Short mmCIF file of N, CA, C and O in Angstrom, two decimals:
data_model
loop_
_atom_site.label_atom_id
_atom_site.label_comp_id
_atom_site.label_asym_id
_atom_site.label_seq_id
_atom_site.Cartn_x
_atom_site.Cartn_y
_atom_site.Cartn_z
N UNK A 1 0.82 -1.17 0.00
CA UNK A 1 0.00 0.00 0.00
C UNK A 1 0.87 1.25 0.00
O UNK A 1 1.22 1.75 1.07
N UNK A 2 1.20 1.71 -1.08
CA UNK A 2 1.41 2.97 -1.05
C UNK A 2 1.19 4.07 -0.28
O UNK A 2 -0.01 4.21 -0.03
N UNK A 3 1.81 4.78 0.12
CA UNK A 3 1.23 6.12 0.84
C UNK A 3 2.64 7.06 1.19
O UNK A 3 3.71 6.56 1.54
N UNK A 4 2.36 8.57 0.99
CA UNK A 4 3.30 9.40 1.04
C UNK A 4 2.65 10.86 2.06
O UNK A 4 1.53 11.34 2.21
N UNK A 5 4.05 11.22 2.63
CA UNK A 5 3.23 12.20 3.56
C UNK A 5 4.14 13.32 3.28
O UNK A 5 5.25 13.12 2.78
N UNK A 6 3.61 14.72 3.66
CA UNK A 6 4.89 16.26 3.55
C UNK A 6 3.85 16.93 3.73
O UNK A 6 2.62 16.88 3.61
N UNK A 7 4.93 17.75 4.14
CA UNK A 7 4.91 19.06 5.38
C UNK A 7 5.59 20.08 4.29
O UNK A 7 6.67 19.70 3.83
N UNK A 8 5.00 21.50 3.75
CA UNK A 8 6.18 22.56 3.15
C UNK A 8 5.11 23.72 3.46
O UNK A 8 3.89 23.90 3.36
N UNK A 9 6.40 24.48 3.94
CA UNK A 9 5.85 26.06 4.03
C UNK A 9 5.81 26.91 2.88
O UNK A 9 6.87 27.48 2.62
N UNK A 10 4.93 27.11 2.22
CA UNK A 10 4.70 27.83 0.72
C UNK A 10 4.41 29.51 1.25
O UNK A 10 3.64 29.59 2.21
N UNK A 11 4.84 30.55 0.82
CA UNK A 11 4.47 31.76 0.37
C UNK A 11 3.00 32.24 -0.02
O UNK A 11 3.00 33.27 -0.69
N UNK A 12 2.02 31.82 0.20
CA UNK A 12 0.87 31.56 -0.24
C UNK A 12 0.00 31.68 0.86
O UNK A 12 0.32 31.06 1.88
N UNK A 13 -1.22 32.45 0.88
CA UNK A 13 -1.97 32.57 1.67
C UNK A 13 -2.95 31.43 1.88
O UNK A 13 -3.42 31.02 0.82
N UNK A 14 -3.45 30.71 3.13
CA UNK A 14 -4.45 29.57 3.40
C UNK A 14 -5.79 29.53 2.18
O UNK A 14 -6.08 28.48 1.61
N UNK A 15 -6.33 30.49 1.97
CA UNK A 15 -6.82 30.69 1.16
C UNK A 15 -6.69 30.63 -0.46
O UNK A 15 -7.77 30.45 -1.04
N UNK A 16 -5.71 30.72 -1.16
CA UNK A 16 -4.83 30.93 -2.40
C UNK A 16 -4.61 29.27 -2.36
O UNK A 16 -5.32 28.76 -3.23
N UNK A 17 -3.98 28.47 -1.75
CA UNK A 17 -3.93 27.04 -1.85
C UNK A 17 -4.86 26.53 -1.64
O UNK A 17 -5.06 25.38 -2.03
N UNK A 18 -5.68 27.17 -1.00
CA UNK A 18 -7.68 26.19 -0.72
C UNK A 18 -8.13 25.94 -1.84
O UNK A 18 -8.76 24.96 -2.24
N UNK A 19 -7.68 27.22 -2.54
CA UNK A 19 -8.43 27.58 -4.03
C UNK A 19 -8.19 26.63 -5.34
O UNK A 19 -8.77 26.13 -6.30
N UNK A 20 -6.65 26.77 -4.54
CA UNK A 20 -5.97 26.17 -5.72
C UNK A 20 -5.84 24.29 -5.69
O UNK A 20 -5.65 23.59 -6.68
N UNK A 21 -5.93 24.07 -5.02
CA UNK A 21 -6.51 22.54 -4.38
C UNK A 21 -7.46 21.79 -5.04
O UNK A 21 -7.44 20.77 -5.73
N UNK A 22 -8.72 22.95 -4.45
CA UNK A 22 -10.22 22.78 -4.66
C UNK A 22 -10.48 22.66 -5.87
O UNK A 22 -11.39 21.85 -6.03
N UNK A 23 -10.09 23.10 -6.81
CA UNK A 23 -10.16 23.36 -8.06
C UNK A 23 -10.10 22.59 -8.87
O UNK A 23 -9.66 22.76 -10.01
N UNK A 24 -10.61 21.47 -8.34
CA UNK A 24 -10.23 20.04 -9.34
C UNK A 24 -10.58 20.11 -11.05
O UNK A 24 -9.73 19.68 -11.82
N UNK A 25 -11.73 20.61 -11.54
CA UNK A 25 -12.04 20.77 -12.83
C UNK A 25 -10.89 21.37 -13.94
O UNK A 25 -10.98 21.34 -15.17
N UNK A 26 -9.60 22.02 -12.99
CA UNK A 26 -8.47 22.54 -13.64
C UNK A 26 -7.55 21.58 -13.66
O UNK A 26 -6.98 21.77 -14.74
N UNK A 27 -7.03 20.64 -13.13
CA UNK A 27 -6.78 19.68 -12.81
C UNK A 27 -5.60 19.41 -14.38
O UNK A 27 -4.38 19.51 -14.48
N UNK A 28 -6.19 19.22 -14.94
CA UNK A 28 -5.61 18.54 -16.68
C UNK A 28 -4.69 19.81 -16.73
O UNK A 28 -3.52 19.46 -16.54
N UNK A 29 -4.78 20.83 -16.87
CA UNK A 29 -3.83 21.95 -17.30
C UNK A 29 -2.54 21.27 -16.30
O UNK A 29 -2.09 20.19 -16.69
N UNK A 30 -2.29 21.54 -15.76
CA UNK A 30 -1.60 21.10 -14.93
C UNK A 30 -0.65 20.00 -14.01
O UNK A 30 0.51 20.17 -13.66
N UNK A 31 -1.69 18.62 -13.71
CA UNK A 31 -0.91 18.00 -13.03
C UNK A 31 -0.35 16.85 -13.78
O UNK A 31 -1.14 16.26 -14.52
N UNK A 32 0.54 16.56 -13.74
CA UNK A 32 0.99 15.25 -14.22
C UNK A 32 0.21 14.15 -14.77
O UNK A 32 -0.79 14.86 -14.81
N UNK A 33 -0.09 13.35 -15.10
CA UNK A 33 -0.87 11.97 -15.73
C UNK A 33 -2.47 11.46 -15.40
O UNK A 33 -3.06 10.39 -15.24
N UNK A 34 -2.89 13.37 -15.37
CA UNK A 34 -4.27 13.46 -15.36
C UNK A 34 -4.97 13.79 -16.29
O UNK A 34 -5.03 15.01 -16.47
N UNK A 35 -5.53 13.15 -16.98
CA UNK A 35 -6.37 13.41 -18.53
C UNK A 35 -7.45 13.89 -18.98
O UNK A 35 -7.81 14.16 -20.13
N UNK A 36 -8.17 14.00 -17.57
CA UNK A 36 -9.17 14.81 -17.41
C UNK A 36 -9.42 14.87 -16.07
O UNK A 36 -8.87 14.37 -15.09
N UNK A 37 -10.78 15.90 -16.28
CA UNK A 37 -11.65 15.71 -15.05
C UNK A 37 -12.96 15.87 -14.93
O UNK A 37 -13.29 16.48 -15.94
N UNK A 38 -14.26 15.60 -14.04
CA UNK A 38 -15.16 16.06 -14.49
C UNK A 38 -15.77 16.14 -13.13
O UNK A 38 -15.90 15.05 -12.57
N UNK A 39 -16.24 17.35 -12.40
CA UNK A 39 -17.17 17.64 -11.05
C UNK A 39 -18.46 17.16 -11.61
O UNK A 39 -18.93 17.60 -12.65
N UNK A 40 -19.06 16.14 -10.79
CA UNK A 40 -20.35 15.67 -11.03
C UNK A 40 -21.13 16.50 -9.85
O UNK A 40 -22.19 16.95 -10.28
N UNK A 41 -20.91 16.79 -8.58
CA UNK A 41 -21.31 17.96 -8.04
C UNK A 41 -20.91 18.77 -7.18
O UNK A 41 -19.95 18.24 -6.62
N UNK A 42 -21.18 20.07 -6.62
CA UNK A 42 -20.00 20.96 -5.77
C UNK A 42 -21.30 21.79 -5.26
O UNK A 42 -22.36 21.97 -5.85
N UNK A 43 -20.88 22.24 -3.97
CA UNK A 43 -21.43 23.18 -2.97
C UNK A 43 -20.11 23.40 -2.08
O UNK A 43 -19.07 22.75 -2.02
N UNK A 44 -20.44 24.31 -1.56
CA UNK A 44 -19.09 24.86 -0.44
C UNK A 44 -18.93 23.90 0.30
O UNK A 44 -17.70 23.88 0.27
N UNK A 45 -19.28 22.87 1.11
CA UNK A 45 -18.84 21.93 1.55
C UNK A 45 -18.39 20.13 1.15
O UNK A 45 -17.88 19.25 1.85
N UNK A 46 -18.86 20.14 -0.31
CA UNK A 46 -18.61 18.66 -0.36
C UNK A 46 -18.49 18.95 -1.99
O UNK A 46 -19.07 19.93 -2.48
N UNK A 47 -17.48 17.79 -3.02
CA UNK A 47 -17.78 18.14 -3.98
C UNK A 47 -17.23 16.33 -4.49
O UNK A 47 -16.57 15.50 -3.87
N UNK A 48 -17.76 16.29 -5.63
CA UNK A 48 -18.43 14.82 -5.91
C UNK A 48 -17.31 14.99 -7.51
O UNK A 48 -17.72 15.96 -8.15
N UNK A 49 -16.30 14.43 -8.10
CA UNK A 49 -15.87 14.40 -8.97
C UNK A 49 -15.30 12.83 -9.42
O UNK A 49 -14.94 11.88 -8.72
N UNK A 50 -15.39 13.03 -11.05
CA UNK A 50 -14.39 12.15 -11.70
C UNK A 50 -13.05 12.62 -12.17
O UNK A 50 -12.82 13.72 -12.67
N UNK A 51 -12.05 11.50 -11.90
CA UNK A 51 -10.43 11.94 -12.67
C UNK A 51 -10.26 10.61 -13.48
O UNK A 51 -10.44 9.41 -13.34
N UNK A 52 -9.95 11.24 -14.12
CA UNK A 52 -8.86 10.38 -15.77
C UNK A 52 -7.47 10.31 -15.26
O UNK A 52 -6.83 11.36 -15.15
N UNK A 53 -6.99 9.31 -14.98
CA UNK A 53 -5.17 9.42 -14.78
C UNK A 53 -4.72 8.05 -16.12
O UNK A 53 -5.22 6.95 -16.38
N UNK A 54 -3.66 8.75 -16.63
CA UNK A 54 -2.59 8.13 -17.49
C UNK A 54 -1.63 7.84 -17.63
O UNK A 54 -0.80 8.73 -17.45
N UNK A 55 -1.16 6.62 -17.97
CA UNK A 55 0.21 6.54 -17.76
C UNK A 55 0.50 5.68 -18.57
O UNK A 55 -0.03 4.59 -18.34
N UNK A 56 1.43 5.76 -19.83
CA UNK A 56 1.83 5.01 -20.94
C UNK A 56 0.54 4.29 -21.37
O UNK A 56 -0.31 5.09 -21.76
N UNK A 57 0.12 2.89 -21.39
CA UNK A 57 -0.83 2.34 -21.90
C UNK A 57 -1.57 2.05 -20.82
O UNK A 57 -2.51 1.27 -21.02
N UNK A 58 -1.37 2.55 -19.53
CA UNK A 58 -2.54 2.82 -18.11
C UNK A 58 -3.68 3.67 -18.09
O UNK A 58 -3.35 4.84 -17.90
N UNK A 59 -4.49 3.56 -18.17
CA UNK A 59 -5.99 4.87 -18.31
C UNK A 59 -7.06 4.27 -16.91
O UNK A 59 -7.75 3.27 -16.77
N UNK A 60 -6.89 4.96 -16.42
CA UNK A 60 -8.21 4.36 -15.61
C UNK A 60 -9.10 6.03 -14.92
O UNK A 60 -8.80 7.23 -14.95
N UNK A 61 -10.08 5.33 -14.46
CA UNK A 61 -11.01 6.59 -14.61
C UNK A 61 -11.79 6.16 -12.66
O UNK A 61 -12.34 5.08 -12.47
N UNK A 62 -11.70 6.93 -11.83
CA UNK A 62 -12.16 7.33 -10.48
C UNK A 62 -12.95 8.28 -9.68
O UNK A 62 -12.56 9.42 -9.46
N UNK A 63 -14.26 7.74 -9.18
CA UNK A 63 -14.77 8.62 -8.62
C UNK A 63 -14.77 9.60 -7.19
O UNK A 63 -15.72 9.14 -6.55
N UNK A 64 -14.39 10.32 -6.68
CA UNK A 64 -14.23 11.03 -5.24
C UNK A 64 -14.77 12.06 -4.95
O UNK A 64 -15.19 13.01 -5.61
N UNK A 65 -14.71 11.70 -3.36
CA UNK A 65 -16.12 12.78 -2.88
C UNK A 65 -14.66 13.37 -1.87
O UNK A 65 -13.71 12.80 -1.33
N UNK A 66 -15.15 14.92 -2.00
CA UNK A 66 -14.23 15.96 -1.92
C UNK A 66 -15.34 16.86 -0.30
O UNK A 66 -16.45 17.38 -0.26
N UNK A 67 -14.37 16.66 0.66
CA UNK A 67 -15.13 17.74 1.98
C UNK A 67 -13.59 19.00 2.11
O UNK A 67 -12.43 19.05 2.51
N UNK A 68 -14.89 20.01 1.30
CA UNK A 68 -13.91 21.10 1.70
C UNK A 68 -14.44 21.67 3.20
O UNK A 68 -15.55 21.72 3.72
N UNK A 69 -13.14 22.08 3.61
CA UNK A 69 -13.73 22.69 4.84
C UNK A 69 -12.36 24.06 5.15
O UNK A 69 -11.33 24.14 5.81
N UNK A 70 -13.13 24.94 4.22
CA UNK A 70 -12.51 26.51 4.18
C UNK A 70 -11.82 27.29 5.54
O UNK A 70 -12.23 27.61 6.65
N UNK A 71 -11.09 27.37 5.11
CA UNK A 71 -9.72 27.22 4.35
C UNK A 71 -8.58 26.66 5.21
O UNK A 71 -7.42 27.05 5.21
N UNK A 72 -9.05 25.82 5.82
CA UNK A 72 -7.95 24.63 6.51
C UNK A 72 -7.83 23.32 5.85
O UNK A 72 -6.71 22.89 5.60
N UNK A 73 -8.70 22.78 5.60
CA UNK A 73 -8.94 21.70 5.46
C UNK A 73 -9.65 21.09 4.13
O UNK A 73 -10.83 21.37 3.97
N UNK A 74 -8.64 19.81 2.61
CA UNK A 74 -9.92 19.42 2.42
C UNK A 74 -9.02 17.65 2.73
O UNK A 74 -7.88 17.29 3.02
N UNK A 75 -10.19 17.07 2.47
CA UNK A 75 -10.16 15.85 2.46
C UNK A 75 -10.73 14.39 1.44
O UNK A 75 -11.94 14.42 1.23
N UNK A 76 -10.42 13.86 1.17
CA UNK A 76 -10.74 13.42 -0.39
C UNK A 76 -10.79 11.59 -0.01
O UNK A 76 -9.94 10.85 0.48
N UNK A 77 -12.14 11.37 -0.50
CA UNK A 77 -12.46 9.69 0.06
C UNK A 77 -12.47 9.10 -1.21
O UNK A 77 -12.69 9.98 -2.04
N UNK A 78 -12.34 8.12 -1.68
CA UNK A 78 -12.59 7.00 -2.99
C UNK A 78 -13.83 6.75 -2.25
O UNK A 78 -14.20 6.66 -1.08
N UNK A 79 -14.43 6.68 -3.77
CA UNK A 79 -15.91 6.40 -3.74
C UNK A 79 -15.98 5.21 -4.69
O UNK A 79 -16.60 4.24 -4.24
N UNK A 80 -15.43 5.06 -5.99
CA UNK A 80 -15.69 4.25 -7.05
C UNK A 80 -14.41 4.25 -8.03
O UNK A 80 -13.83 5.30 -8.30
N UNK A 81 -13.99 2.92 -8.59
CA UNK A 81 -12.52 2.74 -9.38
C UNK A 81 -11.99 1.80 -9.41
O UNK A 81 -12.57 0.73 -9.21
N UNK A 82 -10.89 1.90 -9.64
CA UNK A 82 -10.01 0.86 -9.37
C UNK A 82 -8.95 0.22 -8.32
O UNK A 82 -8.13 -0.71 -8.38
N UNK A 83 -9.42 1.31 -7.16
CA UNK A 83 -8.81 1.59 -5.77
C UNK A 83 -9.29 0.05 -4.91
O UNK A 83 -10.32 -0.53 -5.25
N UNK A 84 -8.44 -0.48 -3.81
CA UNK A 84 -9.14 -0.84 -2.72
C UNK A 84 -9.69 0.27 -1.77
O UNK A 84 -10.66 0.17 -1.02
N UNK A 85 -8.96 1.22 -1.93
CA UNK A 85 -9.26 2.39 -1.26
C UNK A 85 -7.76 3.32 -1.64
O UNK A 85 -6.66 2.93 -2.04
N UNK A 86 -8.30 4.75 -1.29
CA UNK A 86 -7.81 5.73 -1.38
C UNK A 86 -8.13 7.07 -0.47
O UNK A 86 -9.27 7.39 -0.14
N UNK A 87 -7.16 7.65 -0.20
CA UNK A 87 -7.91 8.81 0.75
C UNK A 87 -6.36 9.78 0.56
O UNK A 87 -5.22 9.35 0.36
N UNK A 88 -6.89 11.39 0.74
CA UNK A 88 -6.27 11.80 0.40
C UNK A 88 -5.87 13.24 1.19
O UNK A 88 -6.86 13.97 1.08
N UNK A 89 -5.11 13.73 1.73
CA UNK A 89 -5.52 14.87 2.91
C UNK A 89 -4.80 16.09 2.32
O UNK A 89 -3.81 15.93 1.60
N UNK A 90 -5.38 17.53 2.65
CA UNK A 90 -4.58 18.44 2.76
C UNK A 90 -5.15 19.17 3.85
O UNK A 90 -6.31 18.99 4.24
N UNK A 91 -4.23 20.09 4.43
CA UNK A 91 -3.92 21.25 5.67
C UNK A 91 -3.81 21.78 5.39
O UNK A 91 -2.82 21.70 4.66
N UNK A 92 -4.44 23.07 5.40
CA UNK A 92 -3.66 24.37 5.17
C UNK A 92 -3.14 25.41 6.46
O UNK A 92 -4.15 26.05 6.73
N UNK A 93 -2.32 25.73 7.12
CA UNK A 93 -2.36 25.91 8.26
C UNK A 93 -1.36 27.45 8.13
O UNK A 93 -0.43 27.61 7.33
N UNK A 94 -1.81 28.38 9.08
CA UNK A 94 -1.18 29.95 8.26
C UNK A 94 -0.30 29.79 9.54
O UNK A 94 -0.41 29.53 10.73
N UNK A 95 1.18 30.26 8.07
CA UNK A 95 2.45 30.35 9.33
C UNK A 95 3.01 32.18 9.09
O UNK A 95 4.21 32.40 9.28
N UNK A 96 2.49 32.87 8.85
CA UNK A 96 2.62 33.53 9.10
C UNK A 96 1.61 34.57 8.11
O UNK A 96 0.70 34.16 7.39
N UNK A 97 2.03 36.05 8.29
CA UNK A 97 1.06 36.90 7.19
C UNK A 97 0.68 36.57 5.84
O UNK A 97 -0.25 37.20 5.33
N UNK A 98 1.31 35.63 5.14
CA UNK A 98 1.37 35.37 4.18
C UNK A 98 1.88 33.87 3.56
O UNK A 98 2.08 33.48 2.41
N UNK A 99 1.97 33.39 4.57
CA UNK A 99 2.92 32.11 4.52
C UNK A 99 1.99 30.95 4.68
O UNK A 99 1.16 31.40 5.47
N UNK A 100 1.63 29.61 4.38
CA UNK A 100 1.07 29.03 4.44
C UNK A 100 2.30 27.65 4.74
O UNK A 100 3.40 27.46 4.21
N UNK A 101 1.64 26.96 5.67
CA UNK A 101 2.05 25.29 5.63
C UNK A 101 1.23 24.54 5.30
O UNK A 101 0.06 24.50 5.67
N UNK A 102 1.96 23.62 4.32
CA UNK A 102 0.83 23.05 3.95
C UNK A 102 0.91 21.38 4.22
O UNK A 102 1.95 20.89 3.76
N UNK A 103 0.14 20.56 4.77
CA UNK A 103 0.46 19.38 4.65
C UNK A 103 -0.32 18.37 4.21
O UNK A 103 -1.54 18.39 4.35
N UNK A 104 0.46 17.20 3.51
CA UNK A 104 -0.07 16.54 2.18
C UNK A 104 -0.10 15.13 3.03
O UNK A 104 0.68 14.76 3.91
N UNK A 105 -0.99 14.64 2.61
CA UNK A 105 -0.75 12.42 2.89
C UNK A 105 -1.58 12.61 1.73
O UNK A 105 -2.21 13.64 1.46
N UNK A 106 -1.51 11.16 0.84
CA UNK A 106 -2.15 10.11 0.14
C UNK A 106 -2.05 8.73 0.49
O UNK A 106 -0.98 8.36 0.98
N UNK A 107 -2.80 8.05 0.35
CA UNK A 107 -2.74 7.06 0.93
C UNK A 107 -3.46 6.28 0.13
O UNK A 107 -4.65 6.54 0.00
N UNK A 108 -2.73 4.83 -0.79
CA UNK A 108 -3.90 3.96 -1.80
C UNK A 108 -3.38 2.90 -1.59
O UNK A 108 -2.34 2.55 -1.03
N UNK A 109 -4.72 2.07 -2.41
CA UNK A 109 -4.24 0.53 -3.05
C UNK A 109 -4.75 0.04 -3.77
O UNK A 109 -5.82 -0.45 -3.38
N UNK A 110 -4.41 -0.17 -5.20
CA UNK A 110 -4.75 -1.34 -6.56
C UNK A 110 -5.54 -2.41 -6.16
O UNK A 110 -5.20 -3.27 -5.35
N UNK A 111 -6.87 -2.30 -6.89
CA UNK A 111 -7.67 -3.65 -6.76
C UNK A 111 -6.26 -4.90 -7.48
O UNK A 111 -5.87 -5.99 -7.07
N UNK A 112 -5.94 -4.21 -8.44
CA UNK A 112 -4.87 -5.13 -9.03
C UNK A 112 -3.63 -5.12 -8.92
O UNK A 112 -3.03 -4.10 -9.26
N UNK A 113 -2.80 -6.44 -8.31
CA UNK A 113 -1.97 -6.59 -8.30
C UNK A 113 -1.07 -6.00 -8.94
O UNK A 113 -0.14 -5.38 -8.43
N UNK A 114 -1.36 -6.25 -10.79
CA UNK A 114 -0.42 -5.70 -11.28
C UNK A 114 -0.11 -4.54 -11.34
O UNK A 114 0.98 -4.00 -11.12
N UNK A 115 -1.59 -3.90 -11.83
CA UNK A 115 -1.67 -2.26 -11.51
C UNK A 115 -0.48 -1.44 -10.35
O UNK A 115 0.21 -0.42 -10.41
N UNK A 116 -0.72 -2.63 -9.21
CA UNK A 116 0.21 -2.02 -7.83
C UNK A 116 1.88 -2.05 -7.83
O UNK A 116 2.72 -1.35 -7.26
N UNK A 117 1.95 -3.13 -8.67
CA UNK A 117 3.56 -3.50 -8.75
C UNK A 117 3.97 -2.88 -9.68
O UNK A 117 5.20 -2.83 -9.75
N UNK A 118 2.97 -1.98 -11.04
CA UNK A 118 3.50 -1.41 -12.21
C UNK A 118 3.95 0.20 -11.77
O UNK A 118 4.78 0.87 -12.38
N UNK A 119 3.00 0.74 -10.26
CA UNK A 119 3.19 1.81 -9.73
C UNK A 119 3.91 1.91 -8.70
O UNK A 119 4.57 2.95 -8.68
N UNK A 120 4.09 1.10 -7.65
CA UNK A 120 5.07 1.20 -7.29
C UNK A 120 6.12 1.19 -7.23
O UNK A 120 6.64 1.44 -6.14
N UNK A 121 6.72 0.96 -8.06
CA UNK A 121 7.76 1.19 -8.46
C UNK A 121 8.07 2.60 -9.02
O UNK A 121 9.25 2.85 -8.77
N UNK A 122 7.60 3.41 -9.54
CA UNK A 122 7.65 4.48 -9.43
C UNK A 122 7.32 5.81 -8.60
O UNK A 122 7.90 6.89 -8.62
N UNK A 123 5.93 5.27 -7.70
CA UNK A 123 5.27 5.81 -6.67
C UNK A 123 6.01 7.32 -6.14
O UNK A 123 5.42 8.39 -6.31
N UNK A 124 7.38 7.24 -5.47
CA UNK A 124 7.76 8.01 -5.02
C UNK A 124 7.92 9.26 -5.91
O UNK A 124 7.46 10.39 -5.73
N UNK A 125 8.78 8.74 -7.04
CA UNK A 125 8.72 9.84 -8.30
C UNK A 125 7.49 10.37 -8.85
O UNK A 125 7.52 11.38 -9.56
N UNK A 126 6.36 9.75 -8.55
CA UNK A 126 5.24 10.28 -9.19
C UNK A 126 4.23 11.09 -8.29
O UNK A 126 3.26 11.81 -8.53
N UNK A 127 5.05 10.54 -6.83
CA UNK A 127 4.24 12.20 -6.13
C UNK A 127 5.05 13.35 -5.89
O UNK A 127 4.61 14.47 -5.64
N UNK A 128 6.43 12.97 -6.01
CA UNK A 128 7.08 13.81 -6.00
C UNK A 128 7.00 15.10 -7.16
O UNK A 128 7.35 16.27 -7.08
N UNK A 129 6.36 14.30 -8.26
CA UNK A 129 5.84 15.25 -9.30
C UNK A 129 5.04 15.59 -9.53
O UNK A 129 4.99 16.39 -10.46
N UNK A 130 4.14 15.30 -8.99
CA UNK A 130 2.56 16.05 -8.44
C UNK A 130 2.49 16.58 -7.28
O UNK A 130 1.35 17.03 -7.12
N UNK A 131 3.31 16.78 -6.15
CA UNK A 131 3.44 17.68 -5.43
C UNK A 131 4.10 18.85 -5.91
O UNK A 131 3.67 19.89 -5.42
N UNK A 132 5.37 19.01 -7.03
CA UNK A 132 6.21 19.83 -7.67
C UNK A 132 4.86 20.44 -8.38
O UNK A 132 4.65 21.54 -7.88
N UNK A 133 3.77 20.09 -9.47
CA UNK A 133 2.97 20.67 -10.06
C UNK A 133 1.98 21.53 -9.33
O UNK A 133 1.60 22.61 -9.77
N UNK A 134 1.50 20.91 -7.94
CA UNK A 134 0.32 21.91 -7.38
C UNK A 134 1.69 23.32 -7.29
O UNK A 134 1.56 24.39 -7.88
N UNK A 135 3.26 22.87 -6.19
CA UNK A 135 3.91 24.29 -6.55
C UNK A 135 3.85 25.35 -7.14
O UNK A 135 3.45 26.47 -6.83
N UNK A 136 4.48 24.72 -8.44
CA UNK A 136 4.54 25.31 -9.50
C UNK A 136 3.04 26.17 -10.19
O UNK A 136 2.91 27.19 -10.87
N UNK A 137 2.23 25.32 -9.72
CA UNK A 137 1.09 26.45 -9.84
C UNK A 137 0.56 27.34 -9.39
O UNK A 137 0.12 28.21 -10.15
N UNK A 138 0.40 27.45 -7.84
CA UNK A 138 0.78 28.58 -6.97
C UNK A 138 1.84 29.54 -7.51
O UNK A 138 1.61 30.75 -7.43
N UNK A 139 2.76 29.19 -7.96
CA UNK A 139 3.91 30.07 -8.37
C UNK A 139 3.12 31.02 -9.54
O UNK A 139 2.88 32.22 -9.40
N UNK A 140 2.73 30.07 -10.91
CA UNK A 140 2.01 30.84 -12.18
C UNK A 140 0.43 31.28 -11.29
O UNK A 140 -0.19 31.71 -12.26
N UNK A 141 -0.15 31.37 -10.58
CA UNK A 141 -1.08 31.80 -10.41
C UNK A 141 -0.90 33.07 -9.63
O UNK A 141 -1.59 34.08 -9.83
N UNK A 142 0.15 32.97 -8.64
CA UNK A 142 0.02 33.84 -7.31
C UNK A 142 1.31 34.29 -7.24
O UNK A 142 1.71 34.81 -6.20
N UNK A 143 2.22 34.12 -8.47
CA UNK A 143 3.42 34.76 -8.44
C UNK A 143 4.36 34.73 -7.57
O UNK A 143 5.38 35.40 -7.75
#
């Protein structure tokens, strides 16, 4: 079972990363070996989406229910996929006027074996590069 955790203090206001988080329907511009996305529904507290993730001849498609809880907190459950489960956390926690900490866990597991042994093996590199992308977007968004 896979799972990765971090802690980074970003330049970014609690708010500005809530945003930028929350924002799953943007998702494809952006993160690494996500091919789409699609919010099936959203209100300020809960939001109900599909993701497309890709990877060489890998496509699989997942449903998750999203509890935002402004602007500390969201939290992200597997609902439907190819997961045994999945769950997914962020913090937003203000370290100073302008400074945000932010802290990340994911946490999964492949109904399929192979699926699990084809990703883990890369696992570390591939959150390491989807944590580098939410960055990097804060950076082009919020300068």
């Amino acid at each position: 079972m896979p799972s990765h955790s971090e802690r980074k203090m970003l330049p970014y206001s609690r708010d500005q990363m809530f945003d930028l988080v929350s924002d799953v329907g943007r998702y494809q511009e952006f993160l690494p070996w996500c091919v789409g996305t699609r919010v099936r529904s959203s209100n300020e507290t809960l939001m109900v989406a599909d993701m497309i993730i890709g990877f060489k001849a890998f496509r699989e498609t997942f449903t998750s229910r999203v509890n935002l809880q402004r602007p500390d907190r969201i939290d992200v459950a597997y609902q439907d996929g190819p997961f045994k489960h999945l769950t997914n956390r962020w913090i937003f926690e203000q370290a100073g006027n302008d400074a945000t900490t932010v802290d990340f866990h994911v946490d999964f597991e492949f109904r399929s074996r192979i699926l699990e042994k084809a990703i883990g093996v890369v696992f570390g590199q591939a959150v390491e590069r989807m944590v580098g992308a939410f960055e990097k977007r804060a950076r082009d968004l919020y300068g």
